[in-house]
Short mmCIF file of C-alpha atoms in Angstrom, two decimals:
data_model
loop_
_atom_site.label_atom_id
_atom_site.label_comp_id
_atom_site.label_asym_id
_atom_site.label_seq_id
_atom_site.Cartn_x
_atom_site.Cartn_y
_atom_site.Cartn_z
CA MET O 62 -19.00 -22.15 9.82
CA ASP O 63 -22.51 -22.21 8.68
CA ALA O 64 -22.38 -20.50 4.80
CA ASP O 65 -25.28 -18.56 5.68
CA ALA O 66 -23.57 -16.95 8.73
CA ARG O 67 -20.81 -15.87 6.47
CA PRO O 68 -20.46 -12.19 5.86
CA SER O 69 -22.01 -11.12 2.36
CA LEU O 70 -20.92 -8.18 0.19
CA ARG O 71 -24.38 -6.65 0.83
CA ASP O 72 -23.20 -6.04 4.17
CA LEU O 73 -19.80 -4.18 3.14
CA PRO O 74 -19.78 -0.67 4.60
CA SER O 75 -19.41 2.10 2.18
CA VAL O 76 -16.89 4.68 1.67
CA ASP O 77 -19.14 7.28 3.01
CA GLN O 78 -20.27 5.14 6.07
CA VAL O 79 -16.55 4.86 6.91
CA LEU O 80 -15.60 8.55 6.48
CA LYS O 81 -18.33 9.26 9.00
CA SER O 82 -16.83 7.00 11.55
CA GLU O 83 -15.00 8.35 14.85
CA ALA O 84 -11.93 6.80 13.73
CA ALA O 85 -12.14 8.23 10.32
CA LEU O 86 -12.83 11.82 11.73
CA GLU O 87 -9.63 11.58 13.64
CA ALA O 88 -7.60 9.98 10.73
CA ALA O 89 -8.78 12.77 8.38
CA GLU O 90 -7.45 15.62 10.71
CA ARG O 91 -3.98 13.92 10.55
CA PHE O 92 -3.76 12.73 7.06
CA GLY O 93 -6.08 14.55 4.80
CA ARG O 94 -9.67 13.71 3.66
CA VAL O 95 -8.33 12.81 0.24
CA PRO O 96 -5.64 10.59 1.00
CA LEU O 97 -7.74 9.08 3.76
CA THR O 98 -10.41 8.32 1.05
CA VAL O 99 -8.11 6.65 -1.24
CA ALA O 100 -6.84 4.51 1.70
CA ILE O 101 -10.41 3.59 2.63
CA ARG O 102 -11.31 2.39 -0.75
CA ALA O 103 -8.40 0.18 -0.69
CA ALA O 104 -9.37 -1.37 2.61
CA ILE O 105 -12.87 -1.80 1.49
CA GLU O 106 -11.63 -3.64 -1.47
CA GLU O 107 -9.56 -6.04 0.46
CA VAL O 108 -12.40 -6.62 2.70
CA ARG O 109 -14.49 -7.41 -0.43
CA ALA O 110 -11.60 -9.89 -1.62
CA CYS O 111 -11.68 -11.94 1.77
CA VAL O 112 -15.53 -11.83 1.63
CA LEU O 113 -15.34 -13.66 -1.72
CA ALA O 114 -12.78 -16.01 -0.58
CA GLY O 115 -14.87 -17.00 2.32
CA GLN O 116 -12.09 -15.70 4.86
CA LEU O 117 -14.02 -13.58 6.95
CA ALA O 118 -15.73 -14.59 10.06
CA ALA O 119 -17.33 -11.32 10.82
CA MET O 120 -17.84 -7.99 8.87
CA PRO O 121 -15.60 -5.34 9.93
CA THR O 122 -17.21 -2.28 11.35
CA PRO O 123 -16.65 1.14 9.72
CA ASP O 124 -14.29 2.03 12.56
CA HIS O 125 -12.50 -0.88 11.91
CA VAL O 126 -11.90 -0.38 8.24
CA ALA O 127 -10.87 3.44 9.12
CA LEU O 128 -8.49 2.12 11.43
CA ALA O 129 -7.04 -0.27 8.88
CA ALA O 130 -6.78 2.75 6.46
CA ALA O 131 -5.03 4.90 8.74
CA GLU O 132 -2.44 2.07 9.60
CA GLN O 133 -1.57 1.99 6.08
CA LEU O 134 -1.38 5.86 5.84
CA GLU O 135 1.08 5.94 8.80
CA LEU O 136 3.30 3.20 7.11
CA GLY O 137 3.44 5.34 4.11
CA SER O 138 4.01 8.53 5.74
CA ARG O 139 7.47 7.05 6.87
CA GLY O 140 9.02 7.19 3.79
CA SER O 141 11.77 4.93 2.68
CA LEU O 142 14.79 7.41 3.77
CA ARG O 143 14.44 6.44 7.23
CA PRO O 144 16.96 6.34 10.27
CA VAL O 145 18.51 2.91 10.97
CA PHE O 146 20.96 1.59 13.51
CA ASN O 147 24.18 0.69 11.43
CA LEU O 148 25.42 -2.19 13.37
CA THR O 149 26.98 -3.83 10.12
CA GLY O 150 30.49 -3.06 11.81
CA THR O 151 31.34 -0.74 8.68
CA VAL O 152 31.70 2.97 10.23
CA LEU O 153 31.28 4.96 6.61
CA HIS O 154 28.72 2.61 5.39
CA THR O 155 28.21 4.03 1.69
CA ASN O 156 24.55 2.44 1.45
CA LEU O 157 23.92 3.96 4.88
CA GLY O 158 24.70 7.57 4.10
CA ARG O 159 28.58 7.38 5.23
CA ALA O 160 29.45 10.20 7.98
CA VAL O 161 26.99 10.91 10.51
CA LEU O 162 27.19 14.47 10.93
CA ALA O 163 28.35 16.43 14.24
CA GLU O 164 25.42 18.28 15.91
CA ALA O 165 27.10 21.55 15.08
CA ALA O 166 26.36 20.75 11.61
CA VAL O 167 23.06 19.41 11.90
CA GLU O 168 22.09 22.86 13.88
CA ALA O 169 23.68 24.69 10.99
CA ALA O 170 21.80 22.69 8.32
CA SER O 171 18.43 23.00 10.00
CA ALA O 172 18.93 26.72 10.71
CA ALA O 173 19.58 27.01 6.86
CA MET O 174 16.65 25.21 6.05
CA ARG O 175 14.10 27.29 8.19
CA SER O 176 15.41 30.94 6.87
CA ALA O 177 16.78 32.95 4.00
CA VAL O 178 20.49 32.90 4.39
CA ALA O 179 23.43 35.14 3.02
CA LEU O 180 24.53 32.44 0.48
CA GLU O 181 25.72 34.57 -2.34
CA TYR O 182 25.11 37.96 -0.77
CA ASP O 183 27.86 40.00 0.64
CA LEU O 184 26.46 41.41 3.88
CA ASP O 185 29.23 44.20 4.08
CA THR O 186 28.80 45.57 0.60
CA GLY O 187 25.13 44.73 0.14
CA THR O 188 26.30 43.19 -3.47
CA ARG O 189 26.37 39.62 -4.97
CA GLY O 190 29.00 37.41 -3.05
CA GLU O 191 30.35 33.70 -3.73
CA ARG O 192 29.00 30.66 -1.98
CA ASP O 193 32.86 29.45 -1.56
CA ASP O 194 33.47 32.41 0.67
CA HIS O 195 31.69 30.55 3.36
CA VAL O 196 34.33 27.84 3.43
CA ARG O 197 37.33 29.23 1.45
CA ASP O 198 39.32 30.56 4.35
CA MET O 199 38.93 27.33 6.60
CA LEU O 200 39.99 24.95 3.74
CA THR O 201 43.35 27.13 2.90
CA GLU O 202 43.94 27.38 6.62
CA LEU O 203 43.40 23.55 7.43
CA THR O 204 44.98 22.22 4.20
CA GLY O 205 47.81 24.82 3.46
CA ALA O 206 46.69 25.32 -0.01
CA GLU O 207 46.44 28.79 -1.75
CA ASP O 208 42.74 28.67 -2.70
CA ALA O 209 39.74 26.11 -2.61
CA THR O 210 36.35 25.28 -3.96
CA VAL O 211 33.61 23.01 -3.23
CA VAL O 212 31.24 20.80 -5.63
CA ASN O 213 28.84 18.15 -4.69
CA ASN O 214 31.07 15.10 -4.38
CA ASN O 215 34.39 14.03 -5.27
CA ALA O 216 33.75 12.13 -8.46
CA ALA O 217 32.23 15.85 -9.48
CA ALA O 218 35.78 17.23 -8.28
CA VAL O 219 37.55 14.97 -10.47
CA LEU O 220 35.20 15.69 -13.58
CA LEU O 221 35.71 19.40 -13.03
CA VAL O 222 39.38 19.51 -12.81
CA LEU O 223 39.97 17.12 -15.69
CA ASN O 224 37.56 19.07 -18.04
CA THR O 225 38.91 22.49 -16.96
CA LEU O 226 42.86 21.42 -17.50
CA GLY O 227 42.63 18.69 -19.72
CA ALA O 228 39.92 18.84 -22.15
CA GLY O 229 41.18 17.67 -25.70
CA LYS O 230 44.60 16.97 -24.31
CA GLY O 231 46.29 13.83 -22.70
CA ALA O 232 46.17 13.04 -18.93
CA ILE O 233 49.17 10.83 -17.76
CA VAL O 234 48.27 8.61 -15.18
CA SER O 235 49.64 4.74 -13.91
CA ARG O 236 47.84 1.99 -14.69
CA GLY O 237 48.13 0.83 -11.38
CA GLU O 238 45.94 3.89 -10.37
CA LEU O 239 43.07 3.54 -12.80
CA ILE O 240 40.71 2.73 -9.90
CA GLU O 241 37.37 1.56 -9.83
CA ILE O 242 34.89 2.62 -6.83
CA GLY O 243 31.40 1.76 -5.63
CA GLY O 244 28.70 1.58 -8.30
CA ALA O 245 31.03 0.67 -11.20
CA PHE O 246 32.56 4.13 -11.35
CA ARG O 247 35.75 3.81 -13.15
CA MET O 248 38.62 6.62 -13.74
CA PRO O 249 38.83 6.00 -17.34
CA ASP O 250 35.07 6.26 -17.75
CA ILE O 251 35.21 9.53 -15.98
CA MET O 252 38.14 10.84 -17.84
CA ALA O 253 36.40 10.20 -21.31
CA ARG O 254 33.34 12.02 -20.06
CA ALA O 255 35.70 14.89 -19.27
CA GLY O 256 37.03 15.34 -22.84
CA VAL O 257 40.61 14.03 -21.61
CA ARG O 258 42.74 11.49 -23.71
CA LEU O 259 43.79 8.81 -21.26
CA VAL O 260 47.50 8.24 -21.52
CA GLU O 261 48.47 5.09 -19.46
CA VAL O 262 52.11 4.47 -18.26
CA GLY O 263 53.64 1.76 -16.42
CA THR O 264 52.46 -1.70 -15.60
CA THR O 265 49.70 -2.66 -13.04
CA ASN O 266 52.11 -3.25 -10.33
CA ARG O 267 55.09 -1.00 -11.39
CA THR O 268 55.52 2.44 -12.55
CA HIS O 269 58.97 4.37 -12.74
CA ALA O 270 59.72 8.04 -13.24
CA LYS O 271 60.95 7.41 -16.84
CA ASP O 272 57.42 6.10 -17.80
CA TYR O 273 55.89 9.45 -17.21
CA LEU O 274 58.94 11.36 -18.68
CA GLY O 275 58.45 9.42 -21.86
CA ALA O 276 54.77 9.98 -21.95
CA LEU O 277 55.17 13.78 -21.75
CA ASP O 278 54.64 15.75 -25.11
CA ALA O 279 53.20 19.17 -26.18
CA ASP O 280 49.75 17.45 -26.05
CA THR O 281 50.04 16.71 -22.50
CA GLY O 282 47.11 18.51 -20.24
CA LEU O 283 48.05 17.18 -16.63
CA ILE O 284 49.74 14.51 -14.80
CA LEU O 285 46.98 12.61 -12.35
CA LYS O 286 47.95 10.70 -9.49
CA VAL O 287 45.25 8.87 -7.92
CA HIS O 288 45.41 7.57 -4.18
CA THR O 289 44.41 3.92 -4.26
CA SER O 290 42.60 4.02 -1.21
CA ASN O 291 40.13 1.07 -1.76
CA TYR O 292 42.83 -1.45 -2.52
CA ARG O 293 46.55 -2.36 -2.14
CA ILE O 294 48.78 -3.76 -4.49
CA GLU O 295 51.68 -5.82 -2.57
CA GLY O 296 54.66 -7.56 -3.39
CA PHE O 297 56.87 -6.72 -6.54
CA THR O 298 55.66 -3.09 -6.68
CA LYS O 299 56.93 0.45 -7.45
CA GLU O 300 55.14 3.52 -7.54
CA VAL O 301 56.46 7.15 -8.03
CA GLY O 302 55.71 9.33 -5.20
CA ALA O 303 53.80 12.71 -5.07
CA ARG O 304 57.00 14.94 -4.56
CA GLU O 305 58.92 13.36 -7.31
CA LEU O 306 55.87 13.52 -9.68
CA SER O 307 55.53 17.23 -8.77
CA ALA O 308 59.05 17.90 -9.70
CA ILE O 309 58.59 16.27 -13.17
CA ALA O 310 55.21 17.98 -13.91
CA ARG O 311 56.94 21.32 -12.98
CA ALA O 312 59.74 20.93 -15.03
CA HIS O 313 57.65 20.37 -18.13
CA GLY O 314 54.84 23.23 -17.36
CA VAL O 315 51.98 20.82 -16.52
CA PRO O 316 49.78 20.74 -13.49
CA LEU O 317 50.14 17.51 -11.03
CA VAL O 318 46.31 16.65 -10.03
CA HIS O 319 46.30 14.25 -6.79
CA ASP O 320 42.81 12.68 -6.35
CA LEU O 321 43.02 11.69 -2.69
CA GLY O 322 39.61 10.27 -2.66
CA SER O 323 38.30 9.66 0.95
CA GLY O 324 40.95 12.53 2.28
CA THR O 325 41.32 13.29 5.64
CA LEU O 326 42.16 16.37 7.36
CA ALA O 327 43.30 14.93 10.64
CA ASP O 328 46.42 12.55 11.49
CA LEU O 329 44.57 9.29 11.82
CA ALA O 330 47.75 7.51 13.21
CA ARG O 331 47.34 9.67 16.46
CA LEU O 332 44.09 8.14 16.86
CA GLY O 333 45.34 4.48 16.54
CA ILE O 334 43.53 4.12 13.45
CA GLY O 335 46.26 3.93 10.65
CA ARG O 336 48.29 6.06 8.48
CA GLU O 337 46.60 7.65 5.74
CA PRO O 338 48.00 10.94 3.92
CA THR O 339 46.26 13.96 4.84
CA VAL O 340 45.41 16.83 2.42
CA ARG O 341 47.70 18.90 4.01
CA ASP O 342 50.56 16.32 3.26
CA CYS O 343 49.63 16.30 -0.45
CA VAL O 344 49.63 19.86 -0.91
CA ALA O 345 53.05 19.90 0.87
CA GLU O 346 54.22 17.23 -1.32
CA GLY O 347 53.73 20.01 -4.41
CA ALA O 348 50.56 18.95 -5.99
CA ASP O 349 48.97 21.74 -7.88
CA ILE O 350 45.35 20.44 -7.19
CA VAL O 351 44.21 18.21 -4.61
CA THR O 352 40.60 16.54 -4.73
CA PHE O 353 38.74 14.67 -1.77
CA SER O 354 35.60 13.88 -0.42
CA GLY O 355 33.48 15.57 2.52
CA ASP O 356 31.28 12.70 3.61
CA LYS O 357 34.02 10.05 4.25
CA LEU O 358 37.15 10.41 6.71
CA LEU O 359 36.41 14.17 7.21
CA GLY O 360 33.05 13.26 8.45
CA GLY O 361 30.95 16.11 6.78
CA PRO O 362 28.21 16.17 4.46
CA GLN O 363 28.40 14.67 0.86
CA THR O 364 30.81 17.25 -1.08
CA GLY O 365 33.73 17.25 -3.15
CA PHE O 366 36.84 19.52 -2.22
CA ILE O 367 39.40 21.14 -4.81
CA VAL O 368 42.09 22.95 -3.23
CA GLY O 369 45.58 24.24 -4.67
CA ARG O 370 46.94 26.84 -6.81
CA ALA O 371 44.84 30.02 -6.79
CA ASP O 372 45.22 30.13 -10.52
CA LEU O 373 44.03 26.95 -11.32
CA ILE O 374 41.00 27.16 -8.74
CA ALA O 375 40.01 30.24 -10.77
CA ALA O 376 40.11 28.76 -13.68
CA LEU O 377 37.80 25.73 -12.44
CA ASN O 378 35.50 28.53 -11.09
CA ARG O 379 35.12 30.12 -14.67
CA ASN O 380 34.00 26.59 -16.00
CA PRO O 381 30.35 26.53 -16.81
CA MET O 382 30.09 23.23 -15.60
CA LYS O 383 30.84 24.45 -11.63
CA ARG O 384 27.28 25.93 -11.62
CA ALA O 385 25.83 22.53 -12.32
CA LEU O 386 28.01 20.76 -9.78
CA ARG O 387 27.71 23.41 -6.91
CA VAL O 388 26.35 22.65 -3.45
CA ASP O 389 23.13 24.05 -2.06
CA LYS O 390 22.76 26.04 1.24
CA ILE O 391 21.91 23.23 3.61
CA ARG O 392 25.22 21.33 2.72
CA LEU O 393 27.18 24.32 2.85
CA ALA O 394 25.99 25.13 6.21
CA ALA O 395 26.61 21.83 7.32
CA LEU O 396 29.97 21.79 5.71
CA ALA O 397 31.03 25.05 7.44
CA ALA O 398 30.06 24.01 10.68
CA THR O 399 32.19 20.64 10.29
CA LEU O 400 35.27 22.48 9.09
CA ARG O 401 34.97 24.88 12.24
CA LEU O 402 35.34 21.90 14.37
CA TYR O 403 38.62 20.96 13.11
CA ARG O 404 40.15 24.31 14.29
CA ASP O 405 40.16 22.89 17.72
CA PRO O 406 42.12 19.83 17.46
CA ASP O 407 41.74 18.72 21.42
CA THR O 408 38.00 18.55 21.19
CA LEU O 409 37.52 17.27 17.50
CA LYS O 410 37.49 13.56 18.48
CA ASP O 411 34.63 14.09 20.82
CA ARG O 412 32.57 16.61 18.95
CA LEU O 413 32.96 14.75 15.29
CA PRO O 414 30.95 11.43 15.16
CA THR O 415 33.24 9.61 12.72
CA LEU O 416 36.34 9.97 14.44
CA ARG O 417 34.79 9.28 17.84
CA LEU O 418 33.27 5.97 16.16
CA LEU O 419 36.73 5.08 14.59
CA ALA O 420 38.41 5.65 17.66
CA ARG O 421 36.02 4.00 20.42
CA PRO O 422 37.90 1.85 22.59
CA MET O 423 37.29 -1.97 22.26
CA GLU O 424 36.84 -2.24 26.11
CA GLU O 425 33.83 0.31 25.88
CA ILE O 426 32.34 -1.59 23.16
CA ARG O 427 32.26 -4.82 24.64
CA ALA O 428 31.09 -3.59 28.12
CA LEU O 429 28.16 -2.37 26.08
CA ALA O 430 27.61 -5.79 24.35
CA GLU O 431 27.73 -7.21 28.04
CA ALA O 432 25.11 -5.00 29.21
CA LEU O 433 22.67 -5.34 26.22
CA ALA O 434 23.24 -9.27 25.85
CA MET O 435 20.48 -10.26 28.53
CA PRO O 436 17.90 -7.38 27.51
CA VAL O 437 18.18 -8.57 23.80
CA ALA O 438 17.81 -11.96 24.73
CA THR O 439 14.72 -11.14 26.46
CA LEU O 440 13.12 -9.17 23.73
CA LEU O 441 14.08 -11.94 21.14
CA GLY O 442 12.47 -15.13 22.92
CA ASP O 443 13.35 -18.64 23.50
CA GLY O 444 13.89 -19.25 19.59
CA TYR O 445 17.27 -17.58 19.73
CA ALA O 446 20.43 -17.52 21.49
CA VAL O 447 22.47 -14.44 22.14
CA ALA O 448 26.20 -14.28 22.66
CA VAL O 449 28.64 -11.53 23.11
CA VAL O 450 31.37 -12.07 20.53
CA ASP O 451 34.71 -10.23 19.55
CA CYS O 452 34.81 -8.98 16.06
CA ALA O 453 36.39 -6.64 13.64
CA SER O 454 35.09 -3.36 12.15
CA GLN O 455 35.94 -1.63 9.17
CA ILE O 456 36.24 2.12 8.19
CA GLY O 457 34.43 1.69 4.77
CA SER O 458 33.69 3.91 1.68
CA GLY O 459 37.17 2.79 0.35
CA ALA O 460 39.26 4.06 3.36
CA LEU O 461 42.11 1.88 4.69
CA PRO O 462 40.70 -1.26 3.23
CA GLN O 463 43.11 -3.38 4.90
CA GLU O 464 42.75 -1.79 8.15
CA THR O 465 40.25 -3.36 10.56
CA LEU O 466 39.35 -2.16 14.15
CA PRO O 467 38.76 -4.56 17.10
CA SER O 468 35.15 -4.43 18.24
CA ALA O 469 32.48 -6.49 19.85
CA GLY O 470 28.87 -7.21 19.50
CA LEU O 471 26.05 -9.67 19.62
CA ALA O 472 25.71 -12.82 17.80
CA LEU O 473 21.96 -13.89 17.39
CA ARG O 474 21.72 -17.46 16.52
CA PRO O 475 18.40 -19.38 15.99
CA VAL O 476 18.27 -22.48 18.46
CA ASP O 477 17.21 -24.69 16.01
CA GLY O 478 20.15 -23.71 13.72
CA SER O 479 17.54 -22.97 10.84
CA GLY O 480 18.78 -20.67 7.93
CA ARG O 481 15.08 -19.53 7.28
CA ALA O 482 14.91 -18.44 10.84
CA LEU O 483 18.14 -16.48 10.53
CA ALA O 484 17.02 -14.73 7.34
CA GLY O 485 13.46 -14.34 8.99
CA LEU O 486 15.27 -12.39 12.14
CA ALA O 487 17.18 -10.21 9.97
CA SER O 488 14.00 -9.43 7.67
CA ALA O 489 12.13 -8.54 11.07
CA LEU O 490 14.83 -6.33 12.34
CA ARG O 491 14.80 -4.41 8.96
CA ARG O 492 10.85 -3.93 9.14
CA LEU O 493 11.10 -2.33 12.56
CA GLU O 494 10.06 1.28 12.92
CA ARG O 495 13.65 2.31 13.31
CA PRO O 496 15.58 -0.70 11.26
CA VAL O 497 18.37 -2.58 12.94
CA VAL O 498 20.80 -3.65 10.13
CA GLY O 499 23.28 -6.13 11.19
CA ARG O 500 25.29 -8.70 8.94
CA ILE O 501 25.11 -12.34 8.63
CA ALA O 502 28.30 -14.44 9.25
CA GLU O 503 29.02 -17.83 10.62
CA GLY O 504 25.59 -18.91 11.04
CA ALA O 505 24.43 -15.76 13.20
CA LEU O 506 23.27 -12.47 12.82
CA LEU O 507 25.98 -10.06 14.01
CA LEU O 508 25.26 -6.85 15.54
CA ASP O 509 28.47 -5.05 15.85
CA LEU O 510 27.94 -2.32 18.36
CA ARG O 511 30.94 -0.05 17.49
CA CYS O 512 28.51 2.58 15.76
CA LEU O 513 25.73 2.05 18.66
CA GLU O 514 25.42 5.40 20.65
CA ASP O 515 21.79 4.75 21.63
CA PRO O 516 21.32 1.44 23.58
CA ARG O 517 18.12 2.53 25.02
CA GLY O 518 16.79 3.44 21.65
CA LEU O 519 18.05 -0.12 20.19
CA LEU O 520 16.23 -1.87 23.14
CA ASP O 521 12.79 0.21 22.40
CA SER O 522 13.08 -0.50 18.74
CA LEU O 523 13.50 -4.37 19.42
CA ALA O 524 10.68 -4.44 21.44
CA GLY O 525 8.44 -3.71 18.29
CA LEU O 526 9.39 -7.32 17.07
CA PRO O 527 6.41 -9.85 16.82
CA PRO O 528 6.49 -12.46 19.51
CA ALA O 529 8.14 -14.88 16.94
CA PRO O 530 9.88 -13.46 13.71
CA LEU O 531 8.64 -15.51 11.04
CA PRO O 532 11.12 -17.06 8.56
CA ALA O 533 11.86 -15.14 5.05
#
């Protein structure tokens, strides 16, 4: 290009010129004049840099600059907490928000957001009420416990229980149950924060009743049993069951606390998923307090449940820490709607996404994969081969770690076998307006379709791919 023909800085449109363009006037109505002005300045600076680098063949018009600024505002308005297609094969994926809520829960949460609600107001008496009242009766009905309370997650539930019942005292727990969960959350650490003295008994693989009996003394505050939901110790093992521990605890006048972790209210074995103790089981076995999560196998919003003896629940509610850990009206509304679904076991699987996805038949998933293979291959282009494959899904969030669910999906492979092309495809899928998240395995990007209930939406999203996704 002739150097004299190149755009020069003197040709740069001013911010005022761009703001007066038709494109800017339309963008200002959508994004506001102040944010648009900031974006226009940034766009002009990019043009300036290109001019100085000799990279422009022609100076963009004010309308073009305004459109570029509006595009950046559009990208920024999406936010980072965006809906994605979870095709990882992990149903309760912690990094993707765990349980997808039932429509009834979504509607209840939406209604609570739009209006004032009787959160802590007794409509019968016109006096102050308790927010736990909205779910207490359902929780006691579904678990068989005397009373119940709710906090913002199960870690908070364990913290509150330990601090209330055992602060300054000893808490006896088997070495084989000193768990660590995601995010480096360790039971010994939470016990220390709760002000409880950890009393370890037994060994990693074997703990006997005599170990608990030998550790009990006048300074014991509680016995803690932790359900090892996210791992299994096999071989030469021994543990003391909750029923036997309950008898030991009651004989010595201390409470038995059972942390069930990703607790379930439904018998998963009936759905062909695997055997996991229910909360009702733990209450029936004699636990004085049971704690469990709301956003895992239960299929609700992030919450932590505490059910058990009425006198102990009352003590928990008197702890000032309870107020710091309470749930807001939005989650409480979603939670109440979720629990109501459990009152009708015949329709629960169809109405609760978590159970519906976990129990989804392999044949249905494979038929979906076969129907999508050709359209997906067309959208990806000649650079990638698409094959229908069998795969194994997992429950996730620490639940039944050894259980896998037969599934099917699509394996996307670069024709040239390039690892860079594979990583580039995965990256391109994550950059879509609605990102598609799979997993890389055996030289392919695997899209496990167990959790896909909107195939049309997936194809619409994939239509936004560039003609040839660039390598990472």
